[in-house]
Each structure stands twice: as C-alpha cells, then as structure tokens.
PDB file of C-alpha atoms and ligand atoms in Angstrom:
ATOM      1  CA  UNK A  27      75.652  98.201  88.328  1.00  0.00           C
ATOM      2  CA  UNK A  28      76.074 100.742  91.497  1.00  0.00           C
ATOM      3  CA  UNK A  29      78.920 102.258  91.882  1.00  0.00           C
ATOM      4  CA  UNK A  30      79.411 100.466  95.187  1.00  0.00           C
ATOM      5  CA  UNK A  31      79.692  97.421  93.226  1.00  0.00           C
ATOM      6  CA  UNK A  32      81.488  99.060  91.119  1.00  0.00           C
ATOM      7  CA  UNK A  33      84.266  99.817  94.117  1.00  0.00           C
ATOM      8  CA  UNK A  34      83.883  96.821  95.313  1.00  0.00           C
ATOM      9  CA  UNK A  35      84.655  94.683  92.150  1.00  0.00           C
ATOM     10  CA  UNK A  36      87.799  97.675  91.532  1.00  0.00           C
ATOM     11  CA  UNK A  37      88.858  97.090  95.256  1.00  0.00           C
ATOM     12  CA  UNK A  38      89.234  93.071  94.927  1.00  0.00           C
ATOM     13  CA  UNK A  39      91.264  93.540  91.766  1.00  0.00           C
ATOM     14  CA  UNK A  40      93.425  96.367  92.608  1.00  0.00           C
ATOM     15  CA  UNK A  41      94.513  93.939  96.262  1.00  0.00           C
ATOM     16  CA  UNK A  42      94.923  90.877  94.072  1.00  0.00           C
ATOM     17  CA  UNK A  43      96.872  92.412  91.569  1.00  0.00           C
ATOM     18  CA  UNK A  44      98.986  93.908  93.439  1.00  0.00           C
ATOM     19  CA  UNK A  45      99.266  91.352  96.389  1.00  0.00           C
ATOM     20  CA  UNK A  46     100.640  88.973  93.213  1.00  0.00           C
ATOM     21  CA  UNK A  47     103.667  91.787  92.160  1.00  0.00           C
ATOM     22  CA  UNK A  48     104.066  92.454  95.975  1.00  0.00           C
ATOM     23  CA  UNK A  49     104.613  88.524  96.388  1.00  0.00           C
ATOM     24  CA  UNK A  50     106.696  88.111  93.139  1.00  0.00           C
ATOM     25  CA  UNK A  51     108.850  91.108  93.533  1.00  0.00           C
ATOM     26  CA  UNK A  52     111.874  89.190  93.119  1.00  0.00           C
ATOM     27  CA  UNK A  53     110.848  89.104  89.751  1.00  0.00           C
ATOM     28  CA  UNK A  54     110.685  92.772  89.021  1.00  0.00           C
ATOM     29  CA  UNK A  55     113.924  92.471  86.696  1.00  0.00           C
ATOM     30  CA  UNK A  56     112.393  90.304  84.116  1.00  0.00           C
ATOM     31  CA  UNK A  57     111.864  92.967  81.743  1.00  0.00           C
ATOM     32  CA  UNK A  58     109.651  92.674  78.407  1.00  0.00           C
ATOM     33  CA  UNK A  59     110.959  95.992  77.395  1.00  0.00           C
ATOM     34  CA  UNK A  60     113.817  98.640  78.236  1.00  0.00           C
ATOM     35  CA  UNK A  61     113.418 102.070  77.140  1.00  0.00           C
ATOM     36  CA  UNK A  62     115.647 105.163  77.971  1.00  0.00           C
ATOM     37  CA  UNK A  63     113.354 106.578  81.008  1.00  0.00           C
ATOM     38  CA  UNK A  64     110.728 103.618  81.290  1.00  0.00           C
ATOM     39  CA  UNK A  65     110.766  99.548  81.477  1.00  0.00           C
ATOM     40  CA  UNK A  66     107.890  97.328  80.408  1.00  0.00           C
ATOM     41  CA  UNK A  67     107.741  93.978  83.158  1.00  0.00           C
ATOM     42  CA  UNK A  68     106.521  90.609  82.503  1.00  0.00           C
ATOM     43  CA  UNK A  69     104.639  91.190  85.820  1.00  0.00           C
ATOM     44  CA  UNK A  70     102.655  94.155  84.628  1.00  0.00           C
ATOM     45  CA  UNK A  71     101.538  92.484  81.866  1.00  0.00           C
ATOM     46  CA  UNK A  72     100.528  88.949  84.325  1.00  0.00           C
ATOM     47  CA  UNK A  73      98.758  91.748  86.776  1.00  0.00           C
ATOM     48  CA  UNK A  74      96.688  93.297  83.781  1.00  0.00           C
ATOM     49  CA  UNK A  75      95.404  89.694  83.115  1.00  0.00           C
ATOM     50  CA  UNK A  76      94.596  89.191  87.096  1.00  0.00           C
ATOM     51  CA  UNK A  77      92.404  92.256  87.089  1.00  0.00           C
ATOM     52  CA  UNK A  78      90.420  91.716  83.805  1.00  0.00           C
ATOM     53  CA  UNK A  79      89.714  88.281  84.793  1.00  0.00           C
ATOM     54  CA  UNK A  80      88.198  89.333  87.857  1.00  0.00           C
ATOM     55  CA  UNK A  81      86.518  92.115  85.737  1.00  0.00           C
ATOM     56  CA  UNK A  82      85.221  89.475  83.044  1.00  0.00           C
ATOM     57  CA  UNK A  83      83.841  87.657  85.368  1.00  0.00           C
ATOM     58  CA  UNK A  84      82.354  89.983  87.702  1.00  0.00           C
ATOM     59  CA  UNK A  85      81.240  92.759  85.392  1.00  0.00           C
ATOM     60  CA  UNK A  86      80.755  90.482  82.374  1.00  0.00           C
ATOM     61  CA  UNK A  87      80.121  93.069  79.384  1.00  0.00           C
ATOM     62  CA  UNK A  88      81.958  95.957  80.335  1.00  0.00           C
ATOM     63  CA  UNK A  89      84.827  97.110  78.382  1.00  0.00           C
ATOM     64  CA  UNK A  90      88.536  97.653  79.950  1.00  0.00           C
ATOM     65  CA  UNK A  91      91.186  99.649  78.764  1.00  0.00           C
ATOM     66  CA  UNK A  92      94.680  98.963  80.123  1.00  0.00           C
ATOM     67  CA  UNK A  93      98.144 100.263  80.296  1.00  0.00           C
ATOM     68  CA  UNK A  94      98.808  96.669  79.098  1.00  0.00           C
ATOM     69  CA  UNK A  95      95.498  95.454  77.314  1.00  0.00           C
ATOM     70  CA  UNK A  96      96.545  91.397  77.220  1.00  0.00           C
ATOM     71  CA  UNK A  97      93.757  91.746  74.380  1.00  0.00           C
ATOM     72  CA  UNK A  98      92.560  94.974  72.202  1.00  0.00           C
ATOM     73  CA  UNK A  99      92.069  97.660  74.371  1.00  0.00           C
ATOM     74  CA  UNK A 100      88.106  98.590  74.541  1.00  0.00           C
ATOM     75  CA  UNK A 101      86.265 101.599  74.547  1.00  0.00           C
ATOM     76  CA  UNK A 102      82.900 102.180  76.585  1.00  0.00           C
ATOM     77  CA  UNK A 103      79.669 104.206  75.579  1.00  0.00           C
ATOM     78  CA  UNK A 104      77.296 106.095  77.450  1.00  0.00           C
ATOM     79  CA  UNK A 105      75.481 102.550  78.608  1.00  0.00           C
ATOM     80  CA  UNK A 106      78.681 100.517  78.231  1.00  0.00           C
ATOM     81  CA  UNK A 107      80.930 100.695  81.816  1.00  0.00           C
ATOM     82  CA  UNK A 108      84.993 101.090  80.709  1.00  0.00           C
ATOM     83  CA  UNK A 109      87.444  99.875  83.480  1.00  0.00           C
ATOM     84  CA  UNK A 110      90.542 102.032  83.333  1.00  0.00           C
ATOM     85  CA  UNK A 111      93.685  99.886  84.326  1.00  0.00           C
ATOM     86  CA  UNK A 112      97.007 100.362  85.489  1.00  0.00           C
ATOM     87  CA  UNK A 113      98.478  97.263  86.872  1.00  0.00           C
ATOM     88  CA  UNK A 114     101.628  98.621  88.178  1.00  0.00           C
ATOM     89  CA  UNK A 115     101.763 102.201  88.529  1.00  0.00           C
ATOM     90  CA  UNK A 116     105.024 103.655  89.274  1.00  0.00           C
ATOM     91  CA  UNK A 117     106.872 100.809  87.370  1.00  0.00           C
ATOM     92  CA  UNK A 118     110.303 102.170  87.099  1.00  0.00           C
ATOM     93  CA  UNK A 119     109.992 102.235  91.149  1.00  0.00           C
ATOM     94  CA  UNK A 120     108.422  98.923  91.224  1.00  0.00           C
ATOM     95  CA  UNK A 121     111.487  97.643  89.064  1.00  0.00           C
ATOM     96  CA  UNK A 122     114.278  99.113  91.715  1.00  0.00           C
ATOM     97  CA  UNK A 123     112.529  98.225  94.804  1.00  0.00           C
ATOM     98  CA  UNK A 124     111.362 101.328  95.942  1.00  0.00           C
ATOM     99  CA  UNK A 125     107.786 101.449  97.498  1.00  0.00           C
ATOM    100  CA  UNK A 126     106.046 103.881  95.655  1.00  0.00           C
ATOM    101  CA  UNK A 127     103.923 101.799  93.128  1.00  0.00           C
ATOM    102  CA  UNK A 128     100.258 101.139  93.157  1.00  0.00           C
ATOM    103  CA  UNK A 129      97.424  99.202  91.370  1.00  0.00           C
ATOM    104  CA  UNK A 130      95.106 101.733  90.125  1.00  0.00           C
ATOM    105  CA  UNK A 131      91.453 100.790  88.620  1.00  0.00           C
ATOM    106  CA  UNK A 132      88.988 103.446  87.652  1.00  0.00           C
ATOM    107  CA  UNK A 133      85.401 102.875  86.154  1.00  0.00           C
ATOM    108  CA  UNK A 134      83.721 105.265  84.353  1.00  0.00           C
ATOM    109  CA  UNK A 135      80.242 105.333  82.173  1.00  0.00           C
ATOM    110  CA  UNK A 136      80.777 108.028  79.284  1.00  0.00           C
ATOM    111  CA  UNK A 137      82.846 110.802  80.597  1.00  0.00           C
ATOM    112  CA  UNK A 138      81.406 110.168  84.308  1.00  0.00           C
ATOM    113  CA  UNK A 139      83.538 108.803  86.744  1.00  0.00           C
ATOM    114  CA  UNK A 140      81.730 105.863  88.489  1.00  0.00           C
ATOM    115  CA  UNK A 141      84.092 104.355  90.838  1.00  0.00           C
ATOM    116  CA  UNK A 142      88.393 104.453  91.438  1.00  0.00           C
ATOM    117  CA  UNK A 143      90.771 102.035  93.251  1.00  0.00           C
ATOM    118  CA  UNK A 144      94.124 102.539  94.188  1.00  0.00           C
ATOM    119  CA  UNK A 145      95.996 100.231  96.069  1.00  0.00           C
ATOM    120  CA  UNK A 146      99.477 100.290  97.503  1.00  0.00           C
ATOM    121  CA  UNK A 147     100.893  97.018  98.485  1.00  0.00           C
ATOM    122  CA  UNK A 148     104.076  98.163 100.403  1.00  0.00           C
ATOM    123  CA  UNK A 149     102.481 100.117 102.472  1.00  0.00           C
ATOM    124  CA  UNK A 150      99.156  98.617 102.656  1.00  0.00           C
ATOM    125  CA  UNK A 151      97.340 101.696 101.857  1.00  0.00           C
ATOM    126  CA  UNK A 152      94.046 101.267  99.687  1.00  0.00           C
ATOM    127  CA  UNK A 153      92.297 105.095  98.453  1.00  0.00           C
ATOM    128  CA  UNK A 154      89.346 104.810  97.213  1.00  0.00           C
ATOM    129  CA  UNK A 155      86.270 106.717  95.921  1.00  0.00           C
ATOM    130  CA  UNK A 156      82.747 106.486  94.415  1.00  0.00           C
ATOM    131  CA  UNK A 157      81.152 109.575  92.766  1.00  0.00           C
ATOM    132  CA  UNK A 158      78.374 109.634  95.444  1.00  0.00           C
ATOM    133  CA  UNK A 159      80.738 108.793  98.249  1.00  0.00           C
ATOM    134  CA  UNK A 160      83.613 110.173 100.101  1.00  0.00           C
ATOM    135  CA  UNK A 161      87.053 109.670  99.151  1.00  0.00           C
ATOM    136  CA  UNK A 162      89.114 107.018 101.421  1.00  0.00           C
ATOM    137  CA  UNK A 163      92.250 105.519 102.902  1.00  0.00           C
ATOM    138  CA  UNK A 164      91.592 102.335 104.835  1.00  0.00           C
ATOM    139  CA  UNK A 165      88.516 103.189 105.517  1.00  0.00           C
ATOM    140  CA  UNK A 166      89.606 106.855 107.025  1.00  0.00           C
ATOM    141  CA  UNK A 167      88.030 109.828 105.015  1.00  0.00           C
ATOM    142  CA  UNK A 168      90.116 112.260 103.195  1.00  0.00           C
ATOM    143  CA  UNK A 169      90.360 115.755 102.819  1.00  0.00           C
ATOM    144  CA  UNK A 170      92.295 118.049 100.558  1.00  0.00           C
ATOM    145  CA  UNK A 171      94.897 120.700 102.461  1.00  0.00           C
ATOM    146  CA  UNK A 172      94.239 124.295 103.203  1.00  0.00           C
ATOM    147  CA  UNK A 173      96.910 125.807 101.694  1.00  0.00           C
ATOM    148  CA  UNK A 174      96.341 129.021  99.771  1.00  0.00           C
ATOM    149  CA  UNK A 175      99.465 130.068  98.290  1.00  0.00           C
ATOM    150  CA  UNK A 176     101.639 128.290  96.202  1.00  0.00           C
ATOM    151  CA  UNK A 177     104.685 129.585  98.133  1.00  0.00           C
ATOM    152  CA  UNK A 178     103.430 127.576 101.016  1.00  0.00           C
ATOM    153  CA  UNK A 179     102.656 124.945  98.864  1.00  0.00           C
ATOM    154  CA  UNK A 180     104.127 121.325  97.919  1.00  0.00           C
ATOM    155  CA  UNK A 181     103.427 120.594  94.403  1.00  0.00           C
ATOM    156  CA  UNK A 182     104.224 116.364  92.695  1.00  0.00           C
ATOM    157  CA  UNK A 183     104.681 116.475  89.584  1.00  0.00           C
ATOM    158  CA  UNK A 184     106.598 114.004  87.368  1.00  0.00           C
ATOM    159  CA  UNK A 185     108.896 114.389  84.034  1.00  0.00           C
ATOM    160  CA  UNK A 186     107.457 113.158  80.879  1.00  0.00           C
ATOM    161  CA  UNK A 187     109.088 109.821  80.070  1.00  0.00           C
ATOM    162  CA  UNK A 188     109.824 110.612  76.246  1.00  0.00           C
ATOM    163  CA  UNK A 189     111.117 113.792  77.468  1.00  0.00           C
ATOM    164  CA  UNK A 190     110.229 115.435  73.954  1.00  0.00           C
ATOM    165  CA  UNK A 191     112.460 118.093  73.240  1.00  0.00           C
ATOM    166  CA  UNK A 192     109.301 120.387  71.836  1.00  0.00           C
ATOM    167  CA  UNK A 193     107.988 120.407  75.282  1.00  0.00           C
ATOM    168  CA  UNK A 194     109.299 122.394  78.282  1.00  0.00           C
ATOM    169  CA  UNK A 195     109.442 119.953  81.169  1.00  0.00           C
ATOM    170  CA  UNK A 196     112.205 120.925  83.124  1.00  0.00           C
ATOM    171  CA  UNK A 197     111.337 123.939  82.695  1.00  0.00           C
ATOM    172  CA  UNK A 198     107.984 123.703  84.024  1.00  0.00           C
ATOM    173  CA  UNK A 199     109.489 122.139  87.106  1.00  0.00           C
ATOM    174  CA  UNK A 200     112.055 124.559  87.325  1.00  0.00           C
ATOM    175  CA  UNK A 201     109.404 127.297  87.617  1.00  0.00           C
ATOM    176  CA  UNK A 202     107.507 125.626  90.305  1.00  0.00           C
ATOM    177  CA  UNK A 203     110.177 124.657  92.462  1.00  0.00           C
ATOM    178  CA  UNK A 204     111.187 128.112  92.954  1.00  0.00           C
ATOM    179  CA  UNK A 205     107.473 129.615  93.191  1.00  0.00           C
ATOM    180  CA  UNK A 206     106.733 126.460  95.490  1.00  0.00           C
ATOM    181  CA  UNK A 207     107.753 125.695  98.680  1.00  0.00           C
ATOM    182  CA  UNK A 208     108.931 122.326  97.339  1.00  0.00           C
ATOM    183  CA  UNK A 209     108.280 119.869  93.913  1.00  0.00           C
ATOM    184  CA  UNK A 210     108.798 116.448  94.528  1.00  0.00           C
ATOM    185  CA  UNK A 211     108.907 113.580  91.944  1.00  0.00           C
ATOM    186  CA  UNK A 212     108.216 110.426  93.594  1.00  0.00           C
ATOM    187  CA  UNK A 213     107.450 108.452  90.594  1.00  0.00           C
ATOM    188  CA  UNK A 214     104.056 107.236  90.347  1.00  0.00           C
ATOM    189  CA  UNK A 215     101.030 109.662  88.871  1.00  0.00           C
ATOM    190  CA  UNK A 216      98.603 107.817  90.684  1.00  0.00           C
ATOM    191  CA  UNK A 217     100.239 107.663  94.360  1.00  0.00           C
ATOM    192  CA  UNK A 218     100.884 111.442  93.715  1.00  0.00           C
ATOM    193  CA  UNK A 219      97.089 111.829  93.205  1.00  0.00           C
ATOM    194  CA  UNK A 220      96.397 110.581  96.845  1.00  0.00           C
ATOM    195  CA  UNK A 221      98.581 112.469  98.293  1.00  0.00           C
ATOM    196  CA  UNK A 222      96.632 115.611  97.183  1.00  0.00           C
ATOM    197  CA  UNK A 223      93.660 114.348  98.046  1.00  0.00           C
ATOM    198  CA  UNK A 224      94.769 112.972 101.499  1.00  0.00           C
ATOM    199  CA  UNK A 225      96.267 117.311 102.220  1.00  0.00           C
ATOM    200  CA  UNK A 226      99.755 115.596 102.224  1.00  0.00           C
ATOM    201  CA  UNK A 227     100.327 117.934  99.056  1.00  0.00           C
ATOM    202  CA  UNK A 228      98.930 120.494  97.465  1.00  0.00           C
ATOM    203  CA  UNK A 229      99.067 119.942  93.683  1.00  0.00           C
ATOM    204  CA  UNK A 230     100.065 117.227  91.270  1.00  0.00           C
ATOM    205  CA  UNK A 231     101.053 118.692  87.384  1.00  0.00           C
ATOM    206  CA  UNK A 232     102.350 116.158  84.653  1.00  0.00           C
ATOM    207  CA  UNK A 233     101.994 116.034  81.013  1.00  0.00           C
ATOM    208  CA  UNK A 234     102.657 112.886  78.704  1.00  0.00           C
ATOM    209  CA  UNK A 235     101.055 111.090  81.274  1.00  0.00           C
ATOM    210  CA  UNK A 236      98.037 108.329  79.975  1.00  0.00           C
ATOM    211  CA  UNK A 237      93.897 108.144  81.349  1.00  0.00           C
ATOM    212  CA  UNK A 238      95.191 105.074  83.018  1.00  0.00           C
ATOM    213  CA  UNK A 239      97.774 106.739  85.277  1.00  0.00           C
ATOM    214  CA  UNK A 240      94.887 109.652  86.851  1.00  0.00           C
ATOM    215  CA  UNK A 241      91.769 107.430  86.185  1.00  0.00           C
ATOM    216  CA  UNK A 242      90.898 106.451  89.538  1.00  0.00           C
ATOM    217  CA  UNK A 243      92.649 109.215  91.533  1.00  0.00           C
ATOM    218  CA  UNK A 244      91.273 111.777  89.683  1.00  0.00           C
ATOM    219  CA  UNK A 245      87.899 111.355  91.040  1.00  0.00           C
ATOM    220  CA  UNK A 246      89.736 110.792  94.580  1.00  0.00           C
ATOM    221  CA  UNK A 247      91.118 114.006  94.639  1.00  0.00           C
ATOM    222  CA  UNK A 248      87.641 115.047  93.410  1.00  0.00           C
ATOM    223  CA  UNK A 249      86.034 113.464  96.035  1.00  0.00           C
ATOM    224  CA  UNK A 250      88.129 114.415  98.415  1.00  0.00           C
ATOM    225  CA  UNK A 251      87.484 118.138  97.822  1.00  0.00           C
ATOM    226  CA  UNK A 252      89.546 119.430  95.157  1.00  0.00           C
ATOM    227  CA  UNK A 253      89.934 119.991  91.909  1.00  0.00           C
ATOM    228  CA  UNK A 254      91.141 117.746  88.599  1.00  0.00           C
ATOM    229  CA  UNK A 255      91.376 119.231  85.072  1.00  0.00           C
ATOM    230  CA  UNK A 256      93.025 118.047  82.006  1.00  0.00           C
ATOM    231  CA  UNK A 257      94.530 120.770  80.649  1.00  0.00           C
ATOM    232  CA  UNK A 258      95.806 119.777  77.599  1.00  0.00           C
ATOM    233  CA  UNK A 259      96.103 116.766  74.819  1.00  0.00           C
ATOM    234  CA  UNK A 260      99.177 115.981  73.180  1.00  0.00           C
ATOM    235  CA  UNK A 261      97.973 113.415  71.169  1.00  0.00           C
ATOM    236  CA  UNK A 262      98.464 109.803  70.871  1.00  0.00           C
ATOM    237  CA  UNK A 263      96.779 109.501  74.361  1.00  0.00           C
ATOM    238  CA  UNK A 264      99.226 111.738  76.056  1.00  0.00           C
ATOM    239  CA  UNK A 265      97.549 114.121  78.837  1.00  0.00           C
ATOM    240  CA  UNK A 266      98.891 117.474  80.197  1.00  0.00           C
ATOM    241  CA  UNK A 267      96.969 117.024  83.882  1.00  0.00           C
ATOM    242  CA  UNK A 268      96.624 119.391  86.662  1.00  0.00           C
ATOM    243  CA  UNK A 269      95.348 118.556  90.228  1.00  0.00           C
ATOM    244  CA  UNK A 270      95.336 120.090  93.435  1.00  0.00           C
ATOM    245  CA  UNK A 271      93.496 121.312  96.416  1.00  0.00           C
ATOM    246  CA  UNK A 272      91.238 123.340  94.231  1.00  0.00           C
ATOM    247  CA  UNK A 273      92.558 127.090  96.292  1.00  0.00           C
ATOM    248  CA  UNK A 274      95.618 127.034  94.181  1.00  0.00           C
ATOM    249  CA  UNK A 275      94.504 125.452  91.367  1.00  0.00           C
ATOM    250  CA  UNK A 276      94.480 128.892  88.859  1.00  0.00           C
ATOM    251  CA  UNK A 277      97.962 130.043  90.102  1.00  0.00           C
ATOM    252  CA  UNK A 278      99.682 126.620  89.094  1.00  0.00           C
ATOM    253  CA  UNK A 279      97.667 126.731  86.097  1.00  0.00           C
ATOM    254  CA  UNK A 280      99.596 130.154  85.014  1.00  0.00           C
ATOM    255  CA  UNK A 281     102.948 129.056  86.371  1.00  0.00           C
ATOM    256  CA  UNK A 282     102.179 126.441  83.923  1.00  0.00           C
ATOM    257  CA  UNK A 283     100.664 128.521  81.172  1.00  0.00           C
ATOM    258  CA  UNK A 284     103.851 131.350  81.548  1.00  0.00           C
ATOM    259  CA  UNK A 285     106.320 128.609  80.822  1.00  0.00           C
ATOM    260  CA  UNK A 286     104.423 127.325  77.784  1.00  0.00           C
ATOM    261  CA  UNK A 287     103.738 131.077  76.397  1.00  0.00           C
ATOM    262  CA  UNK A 288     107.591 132.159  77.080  1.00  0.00           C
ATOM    263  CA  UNK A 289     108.524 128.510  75.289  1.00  0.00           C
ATOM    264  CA  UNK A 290     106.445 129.375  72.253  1.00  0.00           C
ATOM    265  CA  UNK A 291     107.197 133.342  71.388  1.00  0.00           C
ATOM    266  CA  UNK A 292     111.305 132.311  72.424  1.00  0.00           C
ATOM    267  CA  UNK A 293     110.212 129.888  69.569  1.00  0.00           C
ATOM    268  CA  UNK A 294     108.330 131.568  66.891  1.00  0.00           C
TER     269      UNK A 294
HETATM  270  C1  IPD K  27     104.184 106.331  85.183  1.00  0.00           C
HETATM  271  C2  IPD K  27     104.190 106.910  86.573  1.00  0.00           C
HETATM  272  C3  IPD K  27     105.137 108.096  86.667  1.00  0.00           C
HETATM  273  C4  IPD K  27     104.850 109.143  85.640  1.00  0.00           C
HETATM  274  C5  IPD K  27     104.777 108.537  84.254  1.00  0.00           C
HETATM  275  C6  IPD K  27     103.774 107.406  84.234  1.00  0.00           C
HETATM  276  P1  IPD K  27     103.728 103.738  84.796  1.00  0.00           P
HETATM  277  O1  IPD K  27     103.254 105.272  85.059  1.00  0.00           O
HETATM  278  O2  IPD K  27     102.912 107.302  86.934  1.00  0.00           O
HETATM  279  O3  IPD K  27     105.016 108.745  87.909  1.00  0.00           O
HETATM  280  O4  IPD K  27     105.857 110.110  85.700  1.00  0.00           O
HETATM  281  O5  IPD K  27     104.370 109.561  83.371  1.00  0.00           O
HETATM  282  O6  IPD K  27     103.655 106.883  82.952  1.00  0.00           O
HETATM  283  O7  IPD K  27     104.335 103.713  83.428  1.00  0.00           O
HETATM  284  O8  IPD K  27     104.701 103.411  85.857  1.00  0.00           O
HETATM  285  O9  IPD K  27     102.461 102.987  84.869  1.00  0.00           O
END
C-alpha cells in the first residue's frame, strides 16, 4: 500500500471519528474513568472502534495500536503496516468544551513513518503528511518558522499527567518560560505538533507523553521542515519528546538537559 493510500484511508478515519465526538459532544461527561489530571470517555473508546473499522476494512491485515485498543493492542514488523491511534487527543479539553482536541492517525512500516492524520473538528482544520509529500493544512502547505533564538521563541509544551514526583516538570517549564519568549500549554500533544510545523510556534517539549499522542505529527513537523527527536524513554511507553523548527532544536535540548543534570546532582 502507497502511502497516499495510506493518507487517504488515515484522512477518512481521522474526519469520521471525530465528526462522531464533534456531533455527540453533549456527551463528553460520560466518563469511563476519572483520574487526578486525566479522564477516560465512553466516546474515546466508541471513536477508537470507528477508526479501526474503517482500518479493518480498508487496510485488512495491518496491525493498529490505540490509545484505547477496543481489542489487544498490535504491533507491526518491517512488512506488517501499524496504525497509530488517538481517537481524541486533547481529552481533558474535549471533556470541558474547549476546542483544542484532535483525531490523530499515524501509519508507520518498522520505524518509518508512512503516512499521519490529524484532524480538528472545531475548527475544521485537517494536517496532514506523507513521507514523500509535503506537510498540509486543508490542502495549504506548511512550513516551519524562522526563528533562531529561543528568546524570540514560543515553545508548547505540556505537564506530564502522573506528574511523578522523580521527574522535574515544572521545572522544566519554569526554565523555558523565562529563556522563551513564551510556553504555552494548550492541552493536546498532537495540535501542539501542528502548530510547529505550521511556524505558529517554535518548539513543542513533553515527557510522559505516549507514540499515539506525536505519531502522526511527528512526521508533520518533519515534513514540514523541522526537526522531531525522542529524547528519552521512561518506560512503560512513556516518551520524553522534543520538536521544533529544527534552528533551535539543540538550545531547548540543553535547557532541557540543565534541568535534568541540576535535578540529579541536587539529588545524588
Ligand atoms: C494528552 C494530550 C495532552 C498531553 C498529555 C496527553 P490524551 O493526550 O496530548 O496535551 O499533555 O500528555 O496524554 O490523553 O488527551 O489523548
């Protein structure tokens, strides 16, 4: 399968899964789970089985892996496509009816990224990318800013929703907000993705974050021009994830690094 059919298949799921939450939103409080910092929706769960349905039938085969596998999450192989889901990215906005959520499909064959979908139902904004192709909104191309400095910069990032005590989120933040020009958390990994890839910021950071939050924006941003690296693994899937508009990529990096070093010698 191309990687245009790929899209294409990635694109049709992503709009009807997230047409369906956009249509039942007056559902978003019908919770399957409530945690401290996250909630777990009966809708996410009914949008994970929209997509792989379209997936089975469409890409009959391939494996998917999903923030809310209805059956065993899969694993691909080197011939073996794996479709990375998120059905509702950005579900603690979702939940409180703020407009920063997304559908977010990637496809990827071994560790190559094939193909990435993100859709945005309230604002009817679909990114998209294949790894031949340029990177997307609505059919408009994207490009990664300019910005070389990181005091000129704006940097997304988000705060790790176990908030583990061992690691130094707000700290982290704290030291980019006042090397940035601004941080923002807006709440979904994904979203925050396009907006470095469409120049609208200039880096996304997070760790604890999951392969199905950056799956399909990573290559975006990629595509788009800059730069995405996992920097770190926490285990238990957890990712420590840097991207950004590839000039400032090294500097965030050490901002990041400095924070972790100071952390561990205050430590040890
Ligand atoms: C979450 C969002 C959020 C990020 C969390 C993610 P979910 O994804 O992307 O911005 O801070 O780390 O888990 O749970 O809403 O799919």
């Amino acid at each position: 399968m191309t990687p245009q059919v790929c899209l294409e298949i990635a694109v049709t799921a992503a709009r009807a899964a997230g047409g369906y939450a956009r249509a039942q939103r007056h559902r978003r409080g019908e919770a399957n789970q409530r945690l401290a910092h996250d909630v777990k929706l009966a809708l996410d769960v009914e949008c994970q089985g929209i997509v792989e349905a379209i997936i089975r039938e469409r890409a009959p085969g391939h494996a998917i892996l999903g923030e809310e596998s209805v059956g065993a999450a899969e694993s691909g192989d080197d011939r073996t496509p794996l479709w990375i889901v998120d059905p509702i990215d950005g579900t603690v906005n979702f939940s409180h009816g703020l407009p920063f959520w997304c559908c977010s499909i990637g496809v990827r064959l071994g560790a190559r990224s094939l193909a990435g979908a993100v859709y945005a139902p309230d604002t009817d904004e679909l990114y998209t990318a294949t790894c031949d192709g340029p990177a997307l909104c609505n059919g408009a191309p994207l490009h990664v800013s300019s910005v070389a400095a990181v005091r000129d910069s704006l940097i997304m990032t988000g705060l790790d929703k176990q908030l583990d005590p061992r690691l130094p989120p707000f700290e982290i933040f704290r030291a980019i907000s006042v090397r940035a020009q601004k941080a923002r958390i807006i709440g979904s990994a994904a979203l925050d993705l396009c907006h470095v890839a469409a120049g609208r910021a200039d880096a996304y950071f997070e760790q604890g974050i999951y392969i199905w939050d950056i799956a399909a924006a990573a290559l975006i941003v990629e595509r788009a021009g800059g730069r995405a690296e996992q920097i770190g693994d926490m285990g238990h899937g957890r990712l420590r994830f840097l991207a950004s508009n590839g000039s400032i990529h090294e500097a965030v990096k050490d901002i990041i690094a400095r924070v972790q070093q100071d952390k561990t010698q205050a430590e040890g």
